[in-house]
PDB file of C-alpha atoms in Angstrom:
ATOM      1  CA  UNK A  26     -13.774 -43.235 -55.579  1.00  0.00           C
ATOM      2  CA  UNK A  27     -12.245 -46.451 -56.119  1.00  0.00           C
ATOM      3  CA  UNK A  28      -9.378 -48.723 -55.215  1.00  0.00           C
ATOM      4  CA  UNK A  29      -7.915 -50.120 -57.812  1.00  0.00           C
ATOM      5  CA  UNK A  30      -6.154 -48.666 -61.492  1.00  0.00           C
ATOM      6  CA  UNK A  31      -7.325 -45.435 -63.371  1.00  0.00           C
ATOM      7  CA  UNK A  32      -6.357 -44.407 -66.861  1.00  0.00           C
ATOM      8  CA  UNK A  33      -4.081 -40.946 -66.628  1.00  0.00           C
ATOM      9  CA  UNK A  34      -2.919 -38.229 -68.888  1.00  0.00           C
ATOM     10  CA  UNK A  35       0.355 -36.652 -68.757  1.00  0.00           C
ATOM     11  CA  UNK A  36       0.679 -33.334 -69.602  1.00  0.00           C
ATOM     12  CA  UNK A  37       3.976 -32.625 -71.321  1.00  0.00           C
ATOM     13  CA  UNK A  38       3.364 -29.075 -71.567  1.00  0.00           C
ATOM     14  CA  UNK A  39       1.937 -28.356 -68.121  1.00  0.00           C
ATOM     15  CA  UNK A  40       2.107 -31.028 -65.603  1.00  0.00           C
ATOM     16  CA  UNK A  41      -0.232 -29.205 -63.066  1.00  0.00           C
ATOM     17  CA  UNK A  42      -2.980 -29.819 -65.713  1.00  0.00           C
ATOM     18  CA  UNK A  43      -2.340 -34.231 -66.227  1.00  0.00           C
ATOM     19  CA  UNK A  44      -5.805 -35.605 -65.253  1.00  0.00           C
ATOM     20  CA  UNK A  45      -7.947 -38.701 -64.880  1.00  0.00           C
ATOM     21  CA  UNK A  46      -8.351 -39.734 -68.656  1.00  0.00           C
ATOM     22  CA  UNK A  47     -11.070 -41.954 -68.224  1.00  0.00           C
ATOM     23  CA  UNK A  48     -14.202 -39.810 -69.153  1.00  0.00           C
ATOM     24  CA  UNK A  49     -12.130 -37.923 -71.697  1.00  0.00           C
ATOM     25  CA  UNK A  50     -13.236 -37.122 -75.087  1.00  0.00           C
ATOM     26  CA  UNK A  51      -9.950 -36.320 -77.507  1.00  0.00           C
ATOM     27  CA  UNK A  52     -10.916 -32.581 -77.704  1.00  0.00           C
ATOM     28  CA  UNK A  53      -7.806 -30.588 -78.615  1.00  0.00           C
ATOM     29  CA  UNK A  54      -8.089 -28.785 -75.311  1.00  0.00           C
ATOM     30  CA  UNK A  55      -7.370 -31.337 -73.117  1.00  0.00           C
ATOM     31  CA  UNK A  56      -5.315 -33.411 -75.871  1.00  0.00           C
ATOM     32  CA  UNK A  57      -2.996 -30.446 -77.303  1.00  0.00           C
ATOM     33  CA  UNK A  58      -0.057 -31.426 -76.150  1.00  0.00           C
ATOM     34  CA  UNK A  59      -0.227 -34.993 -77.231  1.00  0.00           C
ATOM     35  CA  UNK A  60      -0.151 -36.390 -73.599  1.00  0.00           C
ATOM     36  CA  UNK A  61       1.354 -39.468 -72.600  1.00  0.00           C
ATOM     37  CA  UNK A  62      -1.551 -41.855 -71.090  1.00  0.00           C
ATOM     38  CA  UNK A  63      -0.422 -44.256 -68.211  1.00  0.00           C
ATOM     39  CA  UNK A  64      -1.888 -46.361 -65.589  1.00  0.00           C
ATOM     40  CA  UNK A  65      -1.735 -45.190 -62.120  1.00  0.00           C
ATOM     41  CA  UNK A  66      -2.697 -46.966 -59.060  1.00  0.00           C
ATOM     42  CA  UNK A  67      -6.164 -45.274 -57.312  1.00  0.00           C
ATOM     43  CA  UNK A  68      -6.990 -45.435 -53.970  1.00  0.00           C
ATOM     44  CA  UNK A  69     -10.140 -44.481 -52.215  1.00  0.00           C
ATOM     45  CA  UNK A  70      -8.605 -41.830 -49.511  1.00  0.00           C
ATOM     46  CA  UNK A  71     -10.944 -43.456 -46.720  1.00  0.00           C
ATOM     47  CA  UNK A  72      -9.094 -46.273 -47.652  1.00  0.00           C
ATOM     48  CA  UNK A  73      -5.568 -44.733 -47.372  1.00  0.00           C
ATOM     49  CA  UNK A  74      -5.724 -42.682 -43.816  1.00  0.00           C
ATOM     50  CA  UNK A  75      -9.459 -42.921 -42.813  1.00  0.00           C
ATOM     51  CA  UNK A  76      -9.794 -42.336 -39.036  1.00  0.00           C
ATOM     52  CA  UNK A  77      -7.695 -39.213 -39.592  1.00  0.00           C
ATOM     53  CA  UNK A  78      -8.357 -35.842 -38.523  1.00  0.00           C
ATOM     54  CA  UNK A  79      -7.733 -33.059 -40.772  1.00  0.00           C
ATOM     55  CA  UNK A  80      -8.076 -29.204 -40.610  1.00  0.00           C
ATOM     56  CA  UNK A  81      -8.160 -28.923 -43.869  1.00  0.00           C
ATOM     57  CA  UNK A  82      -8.272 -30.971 -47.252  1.00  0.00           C
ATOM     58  CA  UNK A  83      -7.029 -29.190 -50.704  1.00  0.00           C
ATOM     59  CA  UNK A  84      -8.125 -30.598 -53.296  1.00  0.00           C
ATOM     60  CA  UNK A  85      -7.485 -29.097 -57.215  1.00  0.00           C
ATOM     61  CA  UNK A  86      -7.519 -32.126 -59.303  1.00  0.00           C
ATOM     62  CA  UNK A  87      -8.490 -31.241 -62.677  1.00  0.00           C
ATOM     63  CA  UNK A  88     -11.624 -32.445 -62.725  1.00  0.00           C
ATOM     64  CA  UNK A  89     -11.852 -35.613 -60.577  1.00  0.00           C
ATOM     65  CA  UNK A  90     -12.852 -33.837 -57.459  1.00  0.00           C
ATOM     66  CA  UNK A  91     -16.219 -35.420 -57.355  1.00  0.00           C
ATOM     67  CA  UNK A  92     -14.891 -38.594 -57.738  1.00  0.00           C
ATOM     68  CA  UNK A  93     -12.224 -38.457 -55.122  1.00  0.00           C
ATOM     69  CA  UNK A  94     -14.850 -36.672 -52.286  1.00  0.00           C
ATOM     70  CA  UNK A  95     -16.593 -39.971 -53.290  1.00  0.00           C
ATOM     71  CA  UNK A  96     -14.203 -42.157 -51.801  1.00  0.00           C
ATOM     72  CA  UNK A  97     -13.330 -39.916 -48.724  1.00  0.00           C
ATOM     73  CA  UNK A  98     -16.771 -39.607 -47.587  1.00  0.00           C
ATOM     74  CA  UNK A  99     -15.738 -40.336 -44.070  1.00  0.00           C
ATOM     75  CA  UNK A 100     -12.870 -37.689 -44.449  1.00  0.00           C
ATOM     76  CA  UNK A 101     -15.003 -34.889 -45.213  1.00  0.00           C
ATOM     77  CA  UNK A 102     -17.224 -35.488 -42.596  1.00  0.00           C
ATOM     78  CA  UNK A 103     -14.424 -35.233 -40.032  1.00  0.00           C
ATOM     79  CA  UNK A 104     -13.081 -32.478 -41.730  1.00  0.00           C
ATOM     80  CA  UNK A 105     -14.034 -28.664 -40.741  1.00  0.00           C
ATOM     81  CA  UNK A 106     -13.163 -27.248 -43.801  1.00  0.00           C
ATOM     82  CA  UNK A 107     -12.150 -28.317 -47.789  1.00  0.00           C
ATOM     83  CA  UNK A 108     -10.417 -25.539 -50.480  1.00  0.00           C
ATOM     84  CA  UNK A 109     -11.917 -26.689 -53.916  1.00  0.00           C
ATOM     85  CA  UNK A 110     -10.940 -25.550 -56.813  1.00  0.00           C
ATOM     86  CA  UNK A 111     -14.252 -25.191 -59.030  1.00  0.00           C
ATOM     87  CA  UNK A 112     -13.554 -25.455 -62.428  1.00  0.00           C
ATOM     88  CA  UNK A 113     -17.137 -25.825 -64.480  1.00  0.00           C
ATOM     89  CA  UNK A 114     -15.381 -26.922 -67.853  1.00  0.00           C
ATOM     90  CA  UNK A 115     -13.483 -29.593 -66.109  1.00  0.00           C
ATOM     91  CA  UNK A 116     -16.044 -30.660 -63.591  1.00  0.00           C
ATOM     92  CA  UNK A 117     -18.402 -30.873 -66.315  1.00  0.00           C
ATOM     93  CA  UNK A 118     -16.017 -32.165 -69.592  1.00  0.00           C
ATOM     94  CA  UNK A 119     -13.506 -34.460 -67.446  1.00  0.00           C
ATOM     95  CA  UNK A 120     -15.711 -35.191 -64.359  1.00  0.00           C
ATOM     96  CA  UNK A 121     -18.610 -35.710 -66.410  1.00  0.00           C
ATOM     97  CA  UNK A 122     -20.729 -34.637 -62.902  1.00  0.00           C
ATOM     98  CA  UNK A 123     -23.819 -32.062 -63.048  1.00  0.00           C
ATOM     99  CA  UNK A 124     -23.271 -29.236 -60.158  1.00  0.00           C
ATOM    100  CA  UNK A 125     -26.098 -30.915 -58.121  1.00  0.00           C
ATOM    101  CA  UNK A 126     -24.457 -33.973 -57.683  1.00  0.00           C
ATOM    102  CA  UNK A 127     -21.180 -32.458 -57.215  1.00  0.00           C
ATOM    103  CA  UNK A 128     -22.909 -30.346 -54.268  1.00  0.00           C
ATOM    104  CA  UNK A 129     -24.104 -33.503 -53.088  1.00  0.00           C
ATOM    105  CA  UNK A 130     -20.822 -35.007 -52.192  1.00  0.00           C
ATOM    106  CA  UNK A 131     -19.965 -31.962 -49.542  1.00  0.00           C
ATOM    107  CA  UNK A 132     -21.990 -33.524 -46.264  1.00  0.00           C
ATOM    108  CA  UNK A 133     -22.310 -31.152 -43.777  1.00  0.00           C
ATOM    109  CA  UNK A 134     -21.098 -28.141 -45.025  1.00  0.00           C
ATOM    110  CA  UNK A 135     -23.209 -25.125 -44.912  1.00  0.00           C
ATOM    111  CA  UNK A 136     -21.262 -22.261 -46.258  1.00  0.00           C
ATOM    112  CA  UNK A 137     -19.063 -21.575 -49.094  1.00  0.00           C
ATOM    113  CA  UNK A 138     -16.139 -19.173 -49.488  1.00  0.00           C
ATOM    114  CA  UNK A 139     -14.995 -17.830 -53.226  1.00  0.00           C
ATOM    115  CA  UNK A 140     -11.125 -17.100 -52.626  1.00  0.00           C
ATOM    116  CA  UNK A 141      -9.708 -14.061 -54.373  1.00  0.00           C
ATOM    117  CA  UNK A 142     -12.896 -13.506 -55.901  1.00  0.00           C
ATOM    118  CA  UNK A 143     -14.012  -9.503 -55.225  1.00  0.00           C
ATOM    119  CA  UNK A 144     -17.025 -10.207 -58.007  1.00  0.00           C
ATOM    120  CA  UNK A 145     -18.740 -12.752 -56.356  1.00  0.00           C
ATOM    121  CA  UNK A 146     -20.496 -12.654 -52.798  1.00  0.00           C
ATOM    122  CA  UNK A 147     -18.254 -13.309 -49.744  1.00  0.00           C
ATOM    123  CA  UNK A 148     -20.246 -16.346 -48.658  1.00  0.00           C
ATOM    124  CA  UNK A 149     -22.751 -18.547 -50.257  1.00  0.00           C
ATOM    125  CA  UNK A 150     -24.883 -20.608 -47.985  1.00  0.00           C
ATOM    126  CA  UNK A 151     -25.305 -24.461 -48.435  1.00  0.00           C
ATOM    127  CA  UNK A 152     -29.279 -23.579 -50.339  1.00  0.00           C
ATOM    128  CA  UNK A 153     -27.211 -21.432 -52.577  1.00  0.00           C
ATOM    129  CA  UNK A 154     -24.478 -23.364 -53.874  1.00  0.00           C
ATOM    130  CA  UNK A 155     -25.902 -23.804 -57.365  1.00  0.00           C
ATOM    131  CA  UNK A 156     -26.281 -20.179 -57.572  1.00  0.00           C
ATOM    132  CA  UNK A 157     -22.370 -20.179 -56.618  1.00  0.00           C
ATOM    133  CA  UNK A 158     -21.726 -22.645 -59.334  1.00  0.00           C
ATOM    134  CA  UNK A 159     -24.027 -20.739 -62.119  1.00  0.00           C
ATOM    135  CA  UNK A 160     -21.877 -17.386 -61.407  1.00  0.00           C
ATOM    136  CA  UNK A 161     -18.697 -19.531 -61.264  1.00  0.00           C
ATOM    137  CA  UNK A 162     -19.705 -20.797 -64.971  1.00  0.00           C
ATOM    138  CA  UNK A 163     -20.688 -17.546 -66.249  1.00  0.00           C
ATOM    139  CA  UNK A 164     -17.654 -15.490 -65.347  1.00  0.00           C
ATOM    140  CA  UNK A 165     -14.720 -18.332 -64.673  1.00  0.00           C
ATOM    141  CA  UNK A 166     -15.598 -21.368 -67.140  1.00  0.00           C
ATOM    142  CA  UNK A 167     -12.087 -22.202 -68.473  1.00  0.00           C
ATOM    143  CA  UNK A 168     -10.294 -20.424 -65.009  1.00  0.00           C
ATOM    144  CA  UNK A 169     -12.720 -21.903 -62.399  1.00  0.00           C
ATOM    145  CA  UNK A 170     -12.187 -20.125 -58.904  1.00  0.00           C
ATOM    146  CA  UNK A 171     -10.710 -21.918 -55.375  1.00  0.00           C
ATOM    147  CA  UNK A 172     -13.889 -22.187 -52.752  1.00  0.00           C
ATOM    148  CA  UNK A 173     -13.384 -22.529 -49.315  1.00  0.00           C
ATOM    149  CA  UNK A 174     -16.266 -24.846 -48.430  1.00  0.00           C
ATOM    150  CA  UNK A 175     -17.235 -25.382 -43.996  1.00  0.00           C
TER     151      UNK A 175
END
């Protein structure tokens, strides 16, 4: 949501779970592994290729998802359709972002997708994304679930 330098960890057991260290506490489940913590450059993605056209945006960024659809604002309003991986213990512990402001960040979309998910409802519309969010805690705290969001 910023250009500029952010504080990272580096996983040395699992690299797919390094993350944003800035809002960290030292809680042995995100500090178990004694990670290495580095500097990394940080771009706002409106920044970095606004004015592009996507069909879809991944993102699954332990965490730091709110922040980053902060600085693409412009991106996901061009964009038909974002795959976000909703993980309440990391939005919540890393991202240090309530589910209402997280929801907030989403613009226009109206209708949410749980992928691979045959226990929650097929589609969630844009009034009931904190009811999304509440089952996604419940059942999927530490997992989270990827959401197709349009």
């Amino acid at each position: 949501d910023r250009d500029g330098e952010v504080s990272f960890l580096v996983s040395s057991e699992n690299t797919g779970g390094s993350k944003v260290a800035e809002n960290i506490s030292s809680t042995f489940e995100f500090t178990y592994d004694n990670p290495k913590q580095i500097k990394v450059p940080a771009k706002k993605l409106d920044t970095l290729v606004g004015g592009k056209k996507f069909d879809l945006i991944v993102i699954d960024i332990e965490g730091s998802e709110y922040a980053a659809l902060r600085g693409m604002t412009k991106l996901v309003a061009q964009t038909d359709r974002l795959m976000i991986e909703i993980l309440p213990n990391h939005i919540e512990n890393v991202g240090q972002v309530k589910a209402e402001d997280f929801f907030s960040v989403l613009g226009s979309k109206k209708l949410a997708r749980p992928i691979d998910c045959p226990d929650l409802k097929k589609e969630y519309k844009q009034d009931e994304f904190l009811d999304l969010y509440a089952e996604v805690k419940d059942k999927y705290y530490f997992s989270g679930i990827d959401v197709l969001f349009e």
